[in-house]
Short mmCIF file of C-alpha atoms in Angstrom, two decimals:
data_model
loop_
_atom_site.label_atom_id
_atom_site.label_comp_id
_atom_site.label_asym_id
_atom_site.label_seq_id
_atom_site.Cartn_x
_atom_site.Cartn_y
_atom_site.Cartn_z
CA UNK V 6 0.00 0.00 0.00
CA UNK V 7 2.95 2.10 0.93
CA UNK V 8 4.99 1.46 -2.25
CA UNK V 9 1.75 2.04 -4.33
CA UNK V 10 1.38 5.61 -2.42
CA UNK V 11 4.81 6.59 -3.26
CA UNK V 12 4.22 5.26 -7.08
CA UNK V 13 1.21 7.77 -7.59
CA UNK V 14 3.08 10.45 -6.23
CA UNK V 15 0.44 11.19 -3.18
CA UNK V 16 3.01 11.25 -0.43
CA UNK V 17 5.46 13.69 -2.27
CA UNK V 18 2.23 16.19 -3.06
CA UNK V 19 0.99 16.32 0.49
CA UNK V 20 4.73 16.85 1.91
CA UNK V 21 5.05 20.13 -0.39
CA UNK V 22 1.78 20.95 -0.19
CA UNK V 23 2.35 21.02 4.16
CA UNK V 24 5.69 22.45 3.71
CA UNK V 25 4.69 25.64 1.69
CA UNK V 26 1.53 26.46 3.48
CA UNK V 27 3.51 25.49 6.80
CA UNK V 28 6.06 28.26 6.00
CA UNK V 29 3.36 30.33 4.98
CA UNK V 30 1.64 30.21 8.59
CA UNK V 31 4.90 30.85 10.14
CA UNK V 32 5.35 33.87 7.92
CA UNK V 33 1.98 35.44 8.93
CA UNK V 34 2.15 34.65 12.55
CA UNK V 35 5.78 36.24 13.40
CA UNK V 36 6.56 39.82 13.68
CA UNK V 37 7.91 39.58 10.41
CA UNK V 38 6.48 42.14 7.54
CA UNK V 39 3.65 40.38 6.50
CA UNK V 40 2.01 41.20 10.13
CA UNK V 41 3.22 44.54 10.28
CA UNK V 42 1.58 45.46 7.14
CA UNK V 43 -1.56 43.40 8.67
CA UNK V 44 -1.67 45.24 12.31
CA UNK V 45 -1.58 48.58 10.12
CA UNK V 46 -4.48 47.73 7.97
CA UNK V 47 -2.05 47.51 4.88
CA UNK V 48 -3.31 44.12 2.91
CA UNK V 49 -2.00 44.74 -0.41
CA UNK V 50 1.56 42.86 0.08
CA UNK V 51 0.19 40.45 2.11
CA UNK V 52 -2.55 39.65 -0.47
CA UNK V 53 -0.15 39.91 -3.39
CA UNK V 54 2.57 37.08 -1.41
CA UNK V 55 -1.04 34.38 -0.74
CA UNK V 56 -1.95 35.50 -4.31
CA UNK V 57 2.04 33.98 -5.22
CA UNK V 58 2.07 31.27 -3.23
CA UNK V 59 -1.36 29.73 -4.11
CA UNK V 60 -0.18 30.60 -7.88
CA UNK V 61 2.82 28.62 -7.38
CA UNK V 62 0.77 25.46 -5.60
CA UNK V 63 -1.60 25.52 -9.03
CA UNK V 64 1.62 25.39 -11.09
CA UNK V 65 2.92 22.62 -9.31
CA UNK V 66 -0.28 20.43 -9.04
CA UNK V 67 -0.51 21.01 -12.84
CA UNK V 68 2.26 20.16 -13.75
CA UNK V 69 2.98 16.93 -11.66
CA UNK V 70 -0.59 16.05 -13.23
CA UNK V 71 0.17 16.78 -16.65
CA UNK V 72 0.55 14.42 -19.64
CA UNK V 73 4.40 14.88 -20.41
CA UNK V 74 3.85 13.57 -23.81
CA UNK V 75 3.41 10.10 -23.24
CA UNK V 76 3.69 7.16 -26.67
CA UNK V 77 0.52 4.87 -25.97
CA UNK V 78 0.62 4.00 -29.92
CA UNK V 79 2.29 3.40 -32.98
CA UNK V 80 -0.15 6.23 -34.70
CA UNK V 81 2.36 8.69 -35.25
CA UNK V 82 4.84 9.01 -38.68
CA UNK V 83 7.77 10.76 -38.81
CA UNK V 84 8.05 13.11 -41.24
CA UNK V 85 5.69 15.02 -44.10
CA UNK V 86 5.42 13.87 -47.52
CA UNK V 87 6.94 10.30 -48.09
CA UNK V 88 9.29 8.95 -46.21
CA UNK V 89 11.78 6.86 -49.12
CA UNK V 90 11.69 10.22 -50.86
CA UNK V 91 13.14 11.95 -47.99
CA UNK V 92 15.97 9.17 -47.16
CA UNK V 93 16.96 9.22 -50.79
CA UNK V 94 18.03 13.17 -50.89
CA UNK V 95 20.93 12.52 -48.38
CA UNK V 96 23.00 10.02 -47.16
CA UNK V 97 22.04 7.07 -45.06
CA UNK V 98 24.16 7.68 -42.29
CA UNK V 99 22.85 10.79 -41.36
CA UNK V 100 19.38 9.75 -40.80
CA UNK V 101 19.12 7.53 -38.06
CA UNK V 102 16.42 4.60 -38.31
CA UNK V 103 13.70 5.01 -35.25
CA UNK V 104 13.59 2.19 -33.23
CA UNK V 105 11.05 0.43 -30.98
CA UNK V 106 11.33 0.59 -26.96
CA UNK V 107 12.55 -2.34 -25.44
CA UNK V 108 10.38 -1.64 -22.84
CA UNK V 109 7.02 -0.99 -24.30
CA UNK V 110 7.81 -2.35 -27.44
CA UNK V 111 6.23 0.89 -28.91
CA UNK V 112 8.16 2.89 -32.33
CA UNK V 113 10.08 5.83 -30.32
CA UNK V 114 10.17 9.12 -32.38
CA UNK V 115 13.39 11.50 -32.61
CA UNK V 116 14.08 12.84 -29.11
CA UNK V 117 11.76 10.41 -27.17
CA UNK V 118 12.88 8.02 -24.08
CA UNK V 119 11.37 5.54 -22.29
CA UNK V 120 11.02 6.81 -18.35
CA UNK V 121 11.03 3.71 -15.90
CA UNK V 122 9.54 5.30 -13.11
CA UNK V 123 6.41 6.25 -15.20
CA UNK V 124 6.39 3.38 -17.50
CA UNK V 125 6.04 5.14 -20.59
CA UNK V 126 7.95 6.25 -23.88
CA UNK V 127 7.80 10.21 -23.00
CA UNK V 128 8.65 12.78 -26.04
CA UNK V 129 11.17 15.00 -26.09
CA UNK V 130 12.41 13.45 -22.58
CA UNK V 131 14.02 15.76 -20.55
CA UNK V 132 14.12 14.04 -16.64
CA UNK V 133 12.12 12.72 -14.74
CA UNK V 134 11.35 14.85 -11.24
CA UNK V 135 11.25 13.03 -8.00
CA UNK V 136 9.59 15.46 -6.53
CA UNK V 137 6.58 16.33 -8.82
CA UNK V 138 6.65 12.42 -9.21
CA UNK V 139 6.29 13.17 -12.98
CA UNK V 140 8.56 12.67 -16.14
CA UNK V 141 9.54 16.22 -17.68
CA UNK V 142 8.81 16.03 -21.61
CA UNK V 143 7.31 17.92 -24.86
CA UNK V 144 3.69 18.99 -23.12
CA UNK V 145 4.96 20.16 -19.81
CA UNK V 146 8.79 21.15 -19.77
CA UNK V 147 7.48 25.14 -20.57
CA UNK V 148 4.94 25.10 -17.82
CA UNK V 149 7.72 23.06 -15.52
CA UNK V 150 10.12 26.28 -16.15
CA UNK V 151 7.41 28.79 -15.68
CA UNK V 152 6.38 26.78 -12.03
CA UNK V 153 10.54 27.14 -10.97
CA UNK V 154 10.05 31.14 -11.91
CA UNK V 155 6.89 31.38 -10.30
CA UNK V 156 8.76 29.09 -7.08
CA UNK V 157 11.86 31.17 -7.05
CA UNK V 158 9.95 34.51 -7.02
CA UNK V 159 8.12 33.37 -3.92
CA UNK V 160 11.67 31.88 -2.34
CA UNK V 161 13.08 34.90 -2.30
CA UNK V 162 10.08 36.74 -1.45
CA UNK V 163 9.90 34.33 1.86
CA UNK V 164 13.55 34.40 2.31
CA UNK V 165 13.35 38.88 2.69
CA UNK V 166 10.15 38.33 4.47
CA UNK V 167 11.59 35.44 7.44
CA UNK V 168 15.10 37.72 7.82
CA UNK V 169 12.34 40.74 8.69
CA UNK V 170 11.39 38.66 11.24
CA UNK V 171 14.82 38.06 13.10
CA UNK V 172 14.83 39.77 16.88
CA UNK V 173 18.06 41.03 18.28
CA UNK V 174 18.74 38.82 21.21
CA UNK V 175 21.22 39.73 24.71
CA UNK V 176 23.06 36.58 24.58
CA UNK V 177 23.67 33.65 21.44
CA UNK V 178 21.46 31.18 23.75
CA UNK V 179 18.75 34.21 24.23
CA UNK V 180 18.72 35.14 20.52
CA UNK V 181 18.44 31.34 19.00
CA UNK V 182 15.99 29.82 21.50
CA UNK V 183 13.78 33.45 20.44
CA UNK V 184 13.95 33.49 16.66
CA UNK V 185 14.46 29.16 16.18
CA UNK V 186 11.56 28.83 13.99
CA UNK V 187 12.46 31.76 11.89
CA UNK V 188 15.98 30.24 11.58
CA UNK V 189 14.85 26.95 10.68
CA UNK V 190 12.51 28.97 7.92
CA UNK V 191 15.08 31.07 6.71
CA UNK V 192 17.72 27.71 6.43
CA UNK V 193 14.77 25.59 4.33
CA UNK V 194 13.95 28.47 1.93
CA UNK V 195 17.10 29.59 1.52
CA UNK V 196 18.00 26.27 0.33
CA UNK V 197 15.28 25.73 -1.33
CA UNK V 198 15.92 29.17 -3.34
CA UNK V 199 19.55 28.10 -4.33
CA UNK V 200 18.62 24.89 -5.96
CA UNK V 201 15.61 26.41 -7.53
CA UNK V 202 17.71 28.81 -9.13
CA UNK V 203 20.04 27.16 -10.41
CA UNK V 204 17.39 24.47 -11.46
CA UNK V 205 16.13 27.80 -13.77
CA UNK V 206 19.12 28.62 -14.78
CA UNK V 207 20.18 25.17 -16.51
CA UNK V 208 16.56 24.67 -17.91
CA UNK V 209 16.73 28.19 -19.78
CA UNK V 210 20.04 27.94 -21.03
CA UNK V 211 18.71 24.24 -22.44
CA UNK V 212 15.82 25.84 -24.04
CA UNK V 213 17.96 28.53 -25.64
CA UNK V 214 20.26 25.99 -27.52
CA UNK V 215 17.03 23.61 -27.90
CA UNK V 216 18.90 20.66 -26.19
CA UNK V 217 17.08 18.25 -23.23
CA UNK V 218 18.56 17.38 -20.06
CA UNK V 219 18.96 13.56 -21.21
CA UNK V 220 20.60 14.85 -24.47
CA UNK V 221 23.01 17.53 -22.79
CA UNK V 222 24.25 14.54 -20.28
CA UNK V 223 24.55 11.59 -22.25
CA UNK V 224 24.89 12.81 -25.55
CA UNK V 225 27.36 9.69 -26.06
CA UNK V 226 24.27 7.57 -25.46
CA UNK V 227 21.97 9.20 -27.87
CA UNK V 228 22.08 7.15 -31.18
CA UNK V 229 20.93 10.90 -32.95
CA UNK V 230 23.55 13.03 -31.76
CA UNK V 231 26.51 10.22 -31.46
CA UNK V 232 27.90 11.51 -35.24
CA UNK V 233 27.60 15.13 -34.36
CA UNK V 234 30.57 17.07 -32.93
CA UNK V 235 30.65 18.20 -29.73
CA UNK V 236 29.30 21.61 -30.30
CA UNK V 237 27.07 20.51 -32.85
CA UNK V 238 23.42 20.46 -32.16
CA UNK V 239 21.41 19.69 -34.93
CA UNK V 240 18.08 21.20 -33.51
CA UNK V 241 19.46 24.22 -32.78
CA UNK V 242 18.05 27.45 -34.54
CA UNK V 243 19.20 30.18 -32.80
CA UNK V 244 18.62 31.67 -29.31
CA UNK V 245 15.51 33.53 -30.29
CA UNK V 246 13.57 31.00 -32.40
CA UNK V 247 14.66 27.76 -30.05
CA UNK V 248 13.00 29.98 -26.75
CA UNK V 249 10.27 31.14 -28.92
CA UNK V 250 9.52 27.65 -30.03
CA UNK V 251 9.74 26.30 -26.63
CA UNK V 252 7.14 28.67 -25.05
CA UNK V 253 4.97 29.70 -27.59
CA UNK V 254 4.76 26.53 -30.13
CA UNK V 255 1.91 24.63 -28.44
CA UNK V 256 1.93 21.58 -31.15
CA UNK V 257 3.74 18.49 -31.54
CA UNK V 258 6.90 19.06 -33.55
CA UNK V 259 8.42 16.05 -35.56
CA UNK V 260 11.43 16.49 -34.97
CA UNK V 261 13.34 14.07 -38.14
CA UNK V 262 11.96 16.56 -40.65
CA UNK V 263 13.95 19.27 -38.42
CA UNK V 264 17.01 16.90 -38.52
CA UNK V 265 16.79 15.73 -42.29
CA UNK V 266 17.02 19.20 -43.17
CA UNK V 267 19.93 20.18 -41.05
CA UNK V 268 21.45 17.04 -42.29
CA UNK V 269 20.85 17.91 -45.96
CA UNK V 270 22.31 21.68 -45.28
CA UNK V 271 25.31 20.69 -43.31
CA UNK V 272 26.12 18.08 -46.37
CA UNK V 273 28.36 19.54 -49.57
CA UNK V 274 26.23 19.94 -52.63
CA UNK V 275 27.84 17.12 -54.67
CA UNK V 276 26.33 14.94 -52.07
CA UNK V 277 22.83 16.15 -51.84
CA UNK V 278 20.76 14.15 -54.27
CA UNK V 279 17.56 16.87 -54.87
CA UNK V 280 14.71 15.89 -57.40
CA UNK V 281 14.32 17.59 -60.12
CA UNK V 282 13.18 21.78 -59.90
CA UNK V 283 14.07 21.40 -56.46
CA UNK V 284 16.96 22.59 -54.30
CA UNK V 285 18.13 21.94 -51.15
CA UNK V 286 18.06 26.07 -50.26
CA UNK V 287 14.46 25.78 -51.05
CA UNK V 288 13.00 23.85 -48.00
CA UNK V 289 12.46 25.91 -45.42
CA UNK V 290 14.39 25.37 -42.21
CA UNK V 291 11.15 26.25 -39.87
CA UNK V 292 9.77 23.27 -37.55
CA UNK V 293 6.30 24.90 -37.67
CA UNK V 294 5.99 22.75 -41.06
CA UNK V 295 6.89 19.82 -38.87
CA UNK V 296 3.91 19.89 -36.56
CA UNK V 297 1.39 17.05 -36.07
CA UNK V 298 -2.29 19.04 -35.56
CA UNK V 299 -4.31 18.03 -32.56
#
């Protein structure tokens, strides 16, 4: 029963859910800011912090409960137009053959990974977070960096708002046993504020240079990326267009049309085979083409 509660994720929910409206309480109930402003009938910042913190809860709840992309079928096809036409413009060592999971048995597409925890093929795998108790993938790695801004913002918030709170004390023994629970606070969030930032900071930078977390760490592993060269990326279109595609594209991308035609422009001329009225320079390098509608 145990094991199965851990599985589903209730235990780790209920611990952060305690812990942030625990530190909340503590917040409120000190002499810390937040009562200040209450005792003098000033209930904008207090309203505004609640407003943050219940904000952050809904982000988290969402996206621990969110579909992360998971592969339940074969359905999906790689690629627009047909698929022999597209192997025959370049060679057949740049375009690596998808394979099936030897888990689920199910056809992976470019970029997917099968998560063991969750059981499922996941696209565009990035991790899989222990404590949302969900994988991190294409559906809900944008709403899993706007939850860590969201959490830091309300960190740091805490973090001003518990040092507020901190009484002078006549002795060391006088002043700990007087502001323990503060300390204790301030230790936890603080904490909690480094690793979230950081956290941030690496899943930004990723999204600028449109790599995943599983790519950027075993990139040896990854049958896609094993011929590239170490500062090649072949899904990389620039800082602007890989954050604007990562926040604002909404559909699934296929992403061996995006690596064919990297492929094709990274090979020399002689060796691009094109049909005939057609050049290389005339497909256009944007994923939106490479979209599967919902």
């Amino acid at each position: 029963m145990a094991r199965s509660l851990f599985r589903s994720g209730c235990v780790v929910r209920v611990v952060h859910t305690l812990l942030t409206w625990v530190i909340t309480l503590i917040l409120f109930l000190h002499d810390t800011d937040l009562r200040k402003c209450e005792e003098r009938g000033e209930l904008l910042l207090p309203l505004l912090f609640f407003f943050l913190v219940v904000l952050s809860l809904l982000l988290y709840f969402a996206v621990s409960l969110m579909d992360p992309g998971f592969i339940l079928t074969d359905s999906v096809k790689g690629g627009q137009g047909s698929e022999e036409e597209m192997e025959s413009m370049i060679p057949q060592t740049s375009t690596p053959r998808l394979r099936r999971c030897g888990y689920c048995f199910l056809q992976q597409p470019m970029r997917a990974k099968h998560c063991q925890t969750c059981g499922h093929c996941v696209r565009r795998f990035d991790h899989h977070c222990p404590w949302l108790e969900n994988c991190i993938g294409e559906r809900n790695h944008r709403w899993f960096t706007v939850f860590l801004l969201v959490q830091l913002l309300t960190l740091l918030w805490a973090l001003h708002i518990t040092l507020s709170g901190v009484l002078p004390g006549a002795s060391w023994e006088q002043w700990l046993r007087v502001n323990c629970v503060l300390l204790a606070t301030l230790v936890l969030v603080g904490v909690s504020s480094a690793v979230t930032a950081v956290l941030l900071g690496c899943h930004l930078y990723l999204a600028s240079i449109n790599c995943t977390t599983w790519e950027f760490m075993a990139r040896h592993r990854v049958s896609y990326l094993k011929n590239c060269g170490d500062e090649e990326n072949p899904f990389d279109r620039g800082v602007a267009c890989n954050l604007w595609d990562f926040f604002c594209m909404c559909r699934t991308v296929v992403w061996e049309g995006l690596y064919r035609r990297n492929a094709m422009t990274s090979q020399p001329a002689s060796c691009v085979k094109t049909r005939a009225g057609t050049r290389a320079g005339d497909i256009c390098p944007s994923p939106h083409d490479d979209v599967i509608q919902h």
